[in-house]
Amino acid sequence: MANTDSHVTIHMAASLDGFIARKDGSVDWLETSDEFAGGESMAPGFVEAFLKTIDCYVMGSRTYETALSFEAKGFGWSYGDKPTFVLTHRELPRIRDTIEFYSGDLAQFVNGRLRPSFRSIWFAGGGAVSAECLRLGLADEVRYSILPVLIGDGIPFFEKLDRDVALHLVEVKSWKNGMVELRYDVRR
Ligand SMILES: NC(=O)c1ccc[n+]([C@@H]2O[C@H](COP(=O)([O-])OP(=O)(O)OC[C@H]3O[C@@H](n4cnc5c(N)ncnc54)[C@H](OP(=O)(O)O)[C@@H]3O)[C@@H](O)[C@H]2O)c1
């Protein structure tokens, strides 16, 4: 039975032309050097406090592989000690006790397993999984952080959506580094 208090969010950062990574999976363009005088600056501790509100992460295997390569390069693990569910049909290295692999029906997994146990469920990407989540009507919210850069080609935020998804704009924030954050509720 689904927990009615639970909330499923899809969040990623994208270029202005809607890509979350280059075709080869690289995300070097996430570091930009823009400055927007009218933008908000992040107060110290803002990110840490915000991350505490997230109860678990869900991601596709290709996003997990990017996280593995970041960790191998010494950039650390972005998901703290929160339970992290990786969707895959393959055998992948399990580098932390907090990681669990899942393969199969995503709707059954989210509604039957995650919603009863977690309040704030974050889909951290990538494009294939975020589209699957929307196609199945599982997402309550989409958070879209737009970076001030165009990269021309790449992996889209929502891969092959097969229908329109109506949204309701809830919040717009602009930051000093030129990033614009859009928050939408998914309309039922
Ligand atoms: N800019 C950002 O904020 C951001 C955020 C996240 C990711 N990214 C980038 O996006 C890229 C990855 O995105 P992507 O769209 O290519 O891939 P993805 O969504 O991360 O992963 C897709 C894979 O997940 C597995 N999968 C999906 N649904 C499943 C299910 N129900 N059961 C079992 N396995 C399932 C399948 O892989 P198997 O073959 O393993 O079964 C599928 O090919 C990476 O380059 C990453 O760096 C960027």
PDB file of C-alpha atoms and ligand atoms in Angstrom:
ATOM      1  CA  MET A   1       0.000   0.000   0.000  1.00  0.00           C
ATOM      2  CA  ALA A   2       1.492   3.400  -0.981  1.00  0.00           C
ATOM      3  CA  ASN A   3       2.396   5.805   1.839  1.00  0.00           C
ATOM      4  CA  THR A   4       0.436   8.968   1.012  1.00  0.00           C
ATOM      5  CA  ASP A   5       3.063  11.094   2.823  1.00  0.00           C
ATOM      6  CA  SER A   6       5.802   9.946   0.468  1.00  0.00           C
ATOM      7  CA  HIS A   7       7.027  12.192  -2.299  1.00  0.00           C
ATOM      8  CA  VAL A   8       8.909  11.173  -5.444  1.00  0.00           C
ATOM      9  CA  THR A   9      11.182  13.828  -6.960  1.00  0.00           C
ATOM     10  CA  ILE A  10      13.206  13.692 -10.147  1.00  0.00           C
ATOM     11  CA  HIS A  11      16.163  16.031  -9.960  1.00  0.00           C
ATOM     12  CA  MET A  12      18.985  16.664 -12.401  1.00  0.00           C
ATOM     13  CA  ALA A  13      21.073  19.497 -13.761  1.00  0.00           C
ATOM     14  CA  ALA A  14      20.975  20.169 -17.491  1.00  0.00           C
ATOM     15  CA  SER A  15      22.408  22.471 -20.113  1.00  0.00           C
ATOM     16  CA  LEU A  16      20.012  25.117 -21.469  1.00  0.00           C
ATOM     17  CA  ASP A  17      19.495  22.855 -24.505  1.00  0.00           C
ATOM     18  CA  GLY A  18      18.219  20.056 -22.268  1.00  0.00           C
ATOM     19  CA  PHE A  19      21.142  17.640 -21.973  1.00  0.00           C
ATOM     20  CA  ILE A  20      22.312  15.965 -18.738  1.00  0.00           C
ATOM     21  CA  ALA A  21      25.580  14.636 -20.154  1.00  0.00           C
ATOM     22  CA  ARG A  22      27.492  14.611 -23.427  1.00  0.00           C
ATOM     23  CA  LYS A  23      26.958  11.579 -25.689  1.00  0.00           C
ATOM     24  CA  ASP A  24      30.063   9.966 -24.159  1.00  0.00           C
ATOM     25  CA  GLY A  25      28.600  10.498 -20.665  1.00  0.00           C
ATOM     26  CA  SER A  26      30.937  13.322 -19.656  1.00  0.00           C
ATOM     27  CA  VAL A  27      29.678  16.114 -17.418  1.00  0.00           C
ATOM     28  CA  ASP A  28      32.710  18.461 -17.447  1.00  0.00           C
ATOM     29  CA  TRP A  29      30.375  21.307 -18.583  1.00  0.00           C
ATOM     30  CA  LEU A  30      28.618  21.268 -15.184  1.00  0.00           C
ATOM     31  CA  GLU A  31      31.418  23.561 -13.951  1.00  0.00           C
ATOM     32  CA  THR A  32      30.629  26.987 -15.391  1.00  0.00           C
ATOM     33  CA  SER A  33      32.137  30.376 -14.620  1.00  0.00           C
ATOM     34  CA  ASP A  34      29.093  32.623 -15.004  1.00  0.00           C
ATOM     35  CA  GLU A  35      28.059  35.253 -12.469  1.00  0.00           C
ATOM     36  CA  PHE A  36      24.527  36.615 -12.165  1.00  0.00           C
ATOM     37  CA  ALA A  37      24.467  39.750 -10.025  1.00  0.00           C
ATOM     38  CA  GLY A  38      20.762  39.373  -9.200  1.00  0.00           C
ATOM     39  CA  GLY A  39      21.108  35.752  -8.114  1.00  0.00           C
ATOM     40  CA  GLU A  40      20.894  34.316  -4.619  1.00  0.00           C
ATOM     41  CA  SER A  41      24.041  33.009  -2.966  1.00  0.00           C
ATOM     42  CA  MET A  42      23.964  29.751  -1.094  1.00  0.00           C
ATOM     43  CA  ALA A  43      24.227  30.290   2.646  1.00  0.00           C
ATOM     44  CA  PRO A  44      26.881  28.188   4.397  1.00  0.00           C
ATOM     45  CA  GLY A  45      25.415  24.834   5.335  1.00  0.00           C
ATOM     46  CA  PHE A  46      22.472  25.208   2.902  1.00  0.00           C
ATOM     47  CA  VAL A  47      23.389  22.200   0.780  1.00  0.00           C
ATOM     48  CA  GLU A  48      24.126  19.972   3.799  1.00  0.00           C
ATOM     49  CA  ALA A  49      20.829  20.932   5.454  1.00  0.00           C
ATOM     50  CA  PHE A  50      18.939  20.347   2.221  1.00  0.00           C
ATOM     51  CA  LEU A  51      20.519  16.944   1.607  1.00  0.00           C
ATOM     52  CA  LYS A  52      19.389  15.859   5.072  1.00  0.00           C
ATOM     53  CA  THR A  53      15.760  16.153   3.912  1.00  0.00           C
ATOM     54  CA  ILE A  54      16.287  13.426   1.296  1.00  0.00           C
ATOM     55  CA  ASP A  55      15.568   9.913   2.591  1.00  0.00           C
ATOM     56  CA  CYS A  56      16.772   7.731  -0.295  1.00  0.00           C
ATOM     57  CA  TYR A  57      18.071   7.893  -3.858  1.00  0.00           C
ATOM     58  CA  VAL A  58      17.143   5.884  -6.944  1.00  0.00           C
ATOM     59  CA  MET A  59      19.322   5.868 -10.059  1.00  0.00           C
ATOM     60  CA  GLY A  60      19.959   4.024 -13.297  1.00  0.00           C
ATOM     61  CA  SER A  61      23.034   1.873 -13.741  1.00  0.00           C
ATOM     62  CA  ARG A  62      24.725   4.347 -16.108  1.00  0.00           C
ATOM     63  CA  THR A  63      24.379   7.127 -13.538  1.00  0.00           C
ATOM     64  CA  TYR A  64      25.803   4.759 -10.935  1.00  0.00           C
ATOM     65  CA  GLU A  65      28.746   4.017 -13.219  1.00  0.00           C
ATOM     66  CA  THR A  66      29.418   7.764 -13.459  1.00  0.00           C
ATOM     67  CA  ALA A  67      29.275   7.960  -9.643  1.00  0.00           C
ATOM     68  CA  LEU A  68      31.747   5.048  -9.449  1.00  0.00           C
ATOM     69  CA  SER A  69      34.175   6.800 -11.781  1.00  0.00           C
ATOM     70  CA  PHE A  70      33.872  10.066  -9.774  1.00  0.00           C
ATOM     71  CA  GLU A  71      34.645   8.188  -6.591  1.00  0.00           C
ATOM     72  CA  ALA A  72      37.616   6.425  -8.253  1.00  0.00           C
ATOM     73  CA  LYS A  73      38.986   9.860  -9.297  1.00  0.00           C
ATOM     74  CA  GLY A  74      38.779  11.076  -5.698  1.00  0.00           C
ATOM     75  CA  PHE A  75      35.709  13.313  -6.047  1.00  0.00           C
ATOM     76  CA  GLY A  76      33.831  11.373  -3.376  1.00  0.00           C
ATOM     77  CA  TRP A  77      30.354   9.900  -3.183  1.00  0.00           C
ATOM     78  CA  SER A  78      27.495  12.407  -3.611  1.00  0.00           C
ATOM     79  CA  TYR A  79      24.784  10.400  -1.851  1.00  0.00           C
ATOM     80  CA  GLY A  80      26.116  10.401   1.724  1.00  0.00           C
ATOM     81  CA  ASP A  81      24.928   7.578   3.924  1.00  0.00           C
ATOM     82  CA  LYS A  82      21.428   7.523   2.434  1.00  0.00           C
ATOM     83  CA  PRO A  83      20.059   4.257   1.019  1.00  0.00           C
ATOM     84  CA  THR A  84      20.796   4.283  -2.711  1.00  0.00           C
ATOM     85  CA  PHE A  85      18.880   1.982  -5.047  1.00  0.00           C
ATOM     86  CA  VAL A  86      20.534   1.228  -8.370  1.00  0.00           C
ATOM     87  CA  LEU A  87      18.398  -0.138 -11.200  1.00  0.00           C
ATOM     88  CA  THR A  88      20.257  -2.699 -13.265  1.00  0.00           C
ATOM     89  CA  HIS A  89      20.004  -6.090 -14.928  1.00  0.00           C
ATOM     90  CA  ARG A  90      23.780  -6.486 -14.586  1.00  0.00           C
ATOM     91  CA  GLU A  91      26.249  -7.464 -11.863  1.00  0.00           C
ATOM     92  CA  LEU A  92      27.911  -4.220 -10.765  1.00  0.00           C
ATOM     93  CA  PRO A  93      30.402  -3.571  -7.954  1.00  0.00           C
ATOM     94  CA  ARG A  94      28.715  -2.701  -4.658  1.00  0.00           C
ATOM     95  CA  ILE A  95      31.048  -0.107  -3.153  1.00  0.00           C
ATOM     96  CA  ARG A  96      28.975   0.766  -0.063  1.00  0.00           C
ATOM     97  CA  ASP A  97      26.632  -0.986   2.366  1.00  0.00           C
ATOM     98  CA  THR A  98      23.980   1.642   1.586  1.00  0.00           C
ATOM     99  CA  ILE A  99      23.742   0.483  -2.043  1.00  0.00           C
ATOM    100  CA  GLU A 100      21.099  -1.981  -3.148  1.00  0.00           C
ATOM    101  CA  PHE A 101      20.480  -3.242  -6.675  1.00  0.00           C
ATOM    102  CA  TYR A 102      17.048  -3.764  -8.153  1.00  0.00           C
ATOM    103  CA  SER A 103      15.851  -5.186 -11.425  1.00  0.00           C
ATOM    104  CA  GLY A 104      12.263  -5.397 -12.602  1.00  0.00           C
ATOM    105  CA  ASP A 105       8.968  -3.546 -12.390  1.00  0.00           C
ATOM    106  CA  LEU A 106       9.708   0.045 -11.350  1.00  0.00           C
ATOM    107  CA  ALA A 107       6.111   0.862 -10.360  1.00  0.00           C
ATOM    108  CA  GLN A 108       5.950  -2.134  -8.053  1.00  0.00           C
ATOM    109  CA  PHE A 109       9.316  -1.185  -6.556  1.00  0.00           C
ATOM    110  CA  VAL A 110       8.414   2.468  -5.919  1.00  0.00           C
ATOM    111  CA  ASN A 111       4.858   1.914  -4.685  1.00  0.00           C
ATOM    112  CA  GLY A 112       5.352  -1.388  -2.898  1.00  0.00           C
ATOM    113  CA  ARG A 113       8.840  -1.050  -1.488  1.00  0.00           C
ATOM    114  CA  LEU A 114      10.001   2.583  -1.369  1.00  0.00           C
ATOM    115  CA  ARG A 115       6.854   4.604  -0.622  1.00  0.00           C
ATOM    116  CA  PRO A 116       5.947   2.645   2.528  1.00  0.00           C
ATOM    117  CA  SER A 117       9.497   3.102   3.930  1.00  0.00           C
ATOM    118  CA  PHE A 118      10.686   6.541   2.794  1.00  0.00           C
ATOM    119  CA  ARG A 119       9.141  10.005   2.736  1.00  0.00           C
ATOM    120  CA  SER A 120      11.408  11.878   0.361  1.00  0.00           C
ATOM    121  CA  ILE A 121      12.457   9.637  -2.556  1.00  0.00           C
ATOM    122  CA  TRP A 122      14.898  11.204  -5.012  1.00  0.00           C
ATOM    123  CA  PHE A 123      15.418   9.962  -8.546  1.00  0.00           C
ATOM    124  CA  ALA A 124      18.937  11.161  -9.303  1.00  0.00           C
ATOM    125  CA  GLY A 125      18.893  10.201 -12.994  1.00  0.00           C
ATOM    126  CA  GLY A 126      19.680   9.569 -15.654  1.00  0.00           C
ATOM    127  CA  GLY A 127      17.518  10.337 -18.644  1.00  0.00           C
ATOM    128  CA  ALA A 128      16.335   6.764 -19.227  1.00  0.00           C
ATOM    129  CA  VAL A 129      15.228   6.266 -15.630  1.00  0.00           C
ATOM    130  CA  SER A 130      13.633   9.709 -15.253  1.00  0.00           C
ATOM    131  CA  ALA A 131      11.549   9.053 -18.385  1.00  0.00           C
ATOM    132  CA  GLU A 132      10.558   5.597 -17.116  1.00  0.00           C
ATOM    133  CA  CYS A 133       9.507   7.189 -13.825  1.00  0.00           C
ATOM    134  CA  LEU A 134       7.312   9.757 -15.639  1.00  0.00           C
ATOM    135  CA  ARG A 135       5.890   7.268 -18.156  1.00  0.00           C
ATOM    136  CA  LEU A 136       4.722   5.094 -15.263  1.00  0.00           C
ATOM    137  CA  GLY A 137       3.189   8.103 -13.471  1.00  0.00           C
ATOM    138  CA  LEU A 138       5.439   7.645 -10.419  1.00  0.00           C
ATOM    139  CA  ALA A 139       6.858  11.170 -10.042  1.00  0.00           C
ATOM    140  CA  ASP A 140       5.230  13.861  -7.893  1.00  0.00           C
ATOM    141  CA  GLU A 141       7.787  16.563  -8.641  1.00  0.00           C
ATOM    142  CA  VAL A 142      10.435  17.511 -11.208  1.00  0.00           C
ATOM    143  CA  ARG A 143      13.364  19.724 -10.245  1.00  0.00           C
ATOM    144  CA  TYR A 144      15.305  21.016 -13.203  1.00  0.00           C
ATOM    145  CA  SER A 145      18.511  22.970 -12.615  1.00  0.00           C
ATOM    146  CA  ILE A 146      19.552  24.795 -15.791  1.00  0.00           C
ATOM    147  CA  LEU A 147      23.205  25.687 -16.174  1.00  0.00           C
ATOM    148  CA  PRO A 148      24.304  28.664 -18.252  1.00  0.00           C
ATOM    149  CA  VAL A 149      25.759  26.648 -21.123  1.00  0.00           C
ATOM    150  CA  LEU A 150      24.700  25.069 -24.435  1.00  0.00           C
ATOM    151  CA  ILE A 151      26.400  21.798 -25.375  1.00  0.00           C
ATOM    152  CA  GLY A 152      24.695  21.064 -28.696  1.00  0.00           C
ATOM    153  CA  ASP A 153      24.164  17.331 -28.286  1.00  0.00           C
ATOM    154  CA  GLY A 154      24.022  14.724 -25.557  1.00  0.00           C
ATOM    155  CA  ILE A 155      21.805  12.578 -23.341  1.00  0.00           C
ATOM    156  CA  PRO A 156      18.411  14.256 -22.883  1.00  0.00           C
ATOM    157  CA  PHE A 157      16.831  14.899 -19.470  1.00  0.00           C
ATOM    158  CA  PHE A 158      13.819  12.761 -20.421  1.00  0.00           C
ATOM    159  CA  GLU A 159      14.648  10.019 -22.908  1.00  0.00           C
ATOM    160  CA  LYS A 160      11.814   9.205 -25.332  1.00  0.00           C
ATOM    161  CA  LEU A 161       8.739  10.334 -23.450  1.00  0.00           C
ATOM    162  CA  ASP A 162       5.741   8.902 -25.312  1.00  0.00           C
ATOM    163  CA  ARG A 163       3.101  11.387 -24.125  1.00  0.00           C
ATOM    164  CA  ASP A 164       2.668  14.892 -22.767  1.00  0.00           C
ATOM    165  CA  VAL A 165       3.180  15.353 -19.050  1.00  0.00           C
ATOM    166  CA  ALA A 166       1.400  18.425 -17.680  1.00  0.00           C
ATOM    167  CA  LEU A 167       3.271  20.311 -14.968  1.00  0.00           C
ATOM    168  CA  HIS A 168       2.511  23.052 -12.488  1.00  0.00           C
ATOM    169  CA  LEU A 169       5.295  25.562 -11.823  1.00  0.00           C
ATOM    170  CA  VAL A 170       5.857  25.806  -8.062  1.00  0.00           C
ATOM    171  CA  GLU A 171       9.162  27.655  -7.639  1.00  0.00           C
ATOM    172  CA  VAL A 172      11.813  29.502  -9.641  1.00  0.00           C
ATOM    173  CA  LYS A 173      15.159  30.393  -8.122  1.00  0.00           C
ATOM    174  CA  SER A 174      18.183  31.979  -9.715  1.00  0.00           C
ATOM    175  CA  TRP A 175      21.633  31.653  -8.207  1.00  0.00           C
ATOM    176  CA  LYS A 176      24.759  33.815  -8.261  1.00  0.00           C
ATOM    177  CA  ASN A 177      26.543  31.233 -10.453  1.00  0.00           C
ATOM    178  CA  GLY A 178      23.941  31.687 -13.221  1.00  0.00           C
ATOM    179  CA  MET A 179      22.054  28.485 -12.463  1.00  0.00           C
ATOM    180  CA  VAL A 180      18.245  28.628 -12.618  1.00  0.00           C
ATOM    181  CA  GLU A 181      16.319  26.110 -10.586  1.00  0.00           C
ATOM    182  CA  LEU A 182      12.795  25.211 -11.678  1.00  0.00           C
ATOM    183  CA  ARG A 183      10.491  23.164  -9.480  1.00  0.00           C
ATOM    184  CA  TYR A 184       7.298  21.677 -10.894  1.00  0.00           C
ATOM    185  CA  ASP A 185       4.553  19.475  -9.516  1.00  0.00           C
ATOM    186  CA  VAL A 186       3.420  16.751 -11.900  1.00  0.00           C
ATOM    187  CA  ARG A 187      -0.284  17.343 -12.590  1.00  0.00           C
ATOM    188  CA  ARG A 188      -2.455  14.242 -12.245  1.00  0.00           C
TER     189      ARG A 188
HETATM  190  N1  LIG B   1      23.421  16.290 -15.119  1.00  0.00           N
HETATM  191  C1  LIG B   1      22.922  15.557 -14.155  1.00  0.00           C
HETATM  192  O1  LIG B   1      22.368  16.064 -13.155  1.00  0.00           O
HETATM  193  C2  LIG B   1      22.986  14.068 -14.261  1.00  0.00           C
HETATM  194  C3  LIG B   1      22.319  13.298 -13.312  1.00  0.00           C
HETATM  195  C4  LIG B   1      22.338  11.915 -13.452  1.00  0.00           C
HETATM  196  C5  LIG B   1      23.014  11.334 -14.501  1.00  0.00           C
HETATM  197  N2  LIG B   1      23.662  12.105 -15.405  1.00  0.00           N
HETATM  198  C6  LIG B   1      24.370  11.490 -16.552  1.00  0.00           C
HETATM  199  O2  LIG B   1      23.420  10.761 -17.317  1.00  0.00           O
HETATM  200  C7  LIG B   1      24.061   9.639 -17.921  1.00  0.00           C
HETATM  201  C8  LIG B   1      23.260   8.386 -17.637  1.00  0.00           C
HETATM  202  O3  LIG B   1      21.925   8.536 -18.079  1.00  0.00           O
HETATM  203  P1  LIG B   1      21.257   7.438 -19.033  1.00  0.00           P
HETATM  204  O4  LIG B   1      19.931   7.949 -19.436  1.00  0.00           O
HETATM  205  O5  LIG B   1      22.234   7.087 -20.103  1.00  0.00           O
HETATM  206  O6  LIG B   1      21.151   6.138 -18.107  1.00  0.00           O
HETATM  207  P2  LIG B   1      20.504   5.866 -16.658  1.00  0.00           P
HETATM  208  O7  LIG B   1      19.086   6.334 -16.641  1.00  0.00           O
HETATM  209  O8  LIG B   1      21.421   6.326 -15.581  1.00  0.00           O
HETATM  210  O9  LIG B   1      20.558   4.270 -16.617  1.00  0.00           O
HETATM  211  C9  LIG B   1      19.764   3.496 -17.505  1.00  0.00           C
HETATM  212  C10 LIG B   1      19.982   2.027 -17.195  1.00  0.00           C
HETATM  213  O10 LIG B   1      19.400   1.659 -15.925  1.00  0.00           O
HETATM  214  C11 LIG B   1      18.992   0.292 -15.972  1.00  0.00           C
HETATM  215  N3  LIG B   1      17.547   0.235 -15.707  1.00  0.00           N
HETATM  216  C12 LIG B   1      16.607   1.190 -15.953  1.00  0.00           C
HETATM  217  N4  LIG B   1      15.388   0.781 -15.530  1.00  0.00           N
HETATM  218  C13 LIG B   1      15.574  -0.436 -14.995  1.00  0.00           C
HETATM  219  C14 LIG B   1      14.706  -1.378 -14.363  1.00  0.00           C
HETATM  220  N5  LIG B   1      13.396  -1.135 -14.196  1.00  0.00           N
HETATM  221  N6  LIG B   1      15.240  -2.556 -13.913  1.00  0.00           N
HETATM  222  C15 LIG B   1      16.558  -2.811 -14.064  1.00  0.00           C
HETATM  223  N7  LIG B   1      17.417  -1.957 -14.657  1.00  0.00           N
HETATM  224  C16 LIG B   1      16.927  -0.802 -15.115  1.00  0.00           C
HETATM  225  C17 LIG B   1      19.320  -0.211 -17.384  1.00  0.00           C
HETATM  226  O11 LIG B   1      20.680  -0.665 -17.361  1.00  0.00           O
HETATM  227  P3  LIG B   1      21.281  -2.174 -17.296  1.00  0.00           P
HETATM  228  O12 LIG B   1      21.871  -2.399 -18.629  1.00  0.00           O
HETATM  229  O13 LIG B   1      22.340  -2.072 -16.226  1.00  0.00           O
HETATM  230  O14 LIG B   1      20.165  -3.106 -16.958  1.00  0.00           O
HETATM  231  C18 LIG B   1      19.320   1.081 -18.192  1.00  0.00           C
HETATM  232  O15 LIG B   1      20.076   1.008 -19.373  1.00  0.00           O
HETATM  233  C19 LIG B   1      25.450   9.556 -17.306  1.00  0.00           C
HETATM  234  O16 LIG B   1      26.364  10.061 -18.243  1.00  0.00           O
HETATM  235  C20 LIG B   1      25.382  10.467 -16.104  1.00  0.00           C
HETATM  236  O17 LIG B   1      26.606  11.082 -15.838  1.00  0.00           O
HETATM  237  C21 LIG B   1      23.668  13.457 -15.308  1.00  0.00           C
END
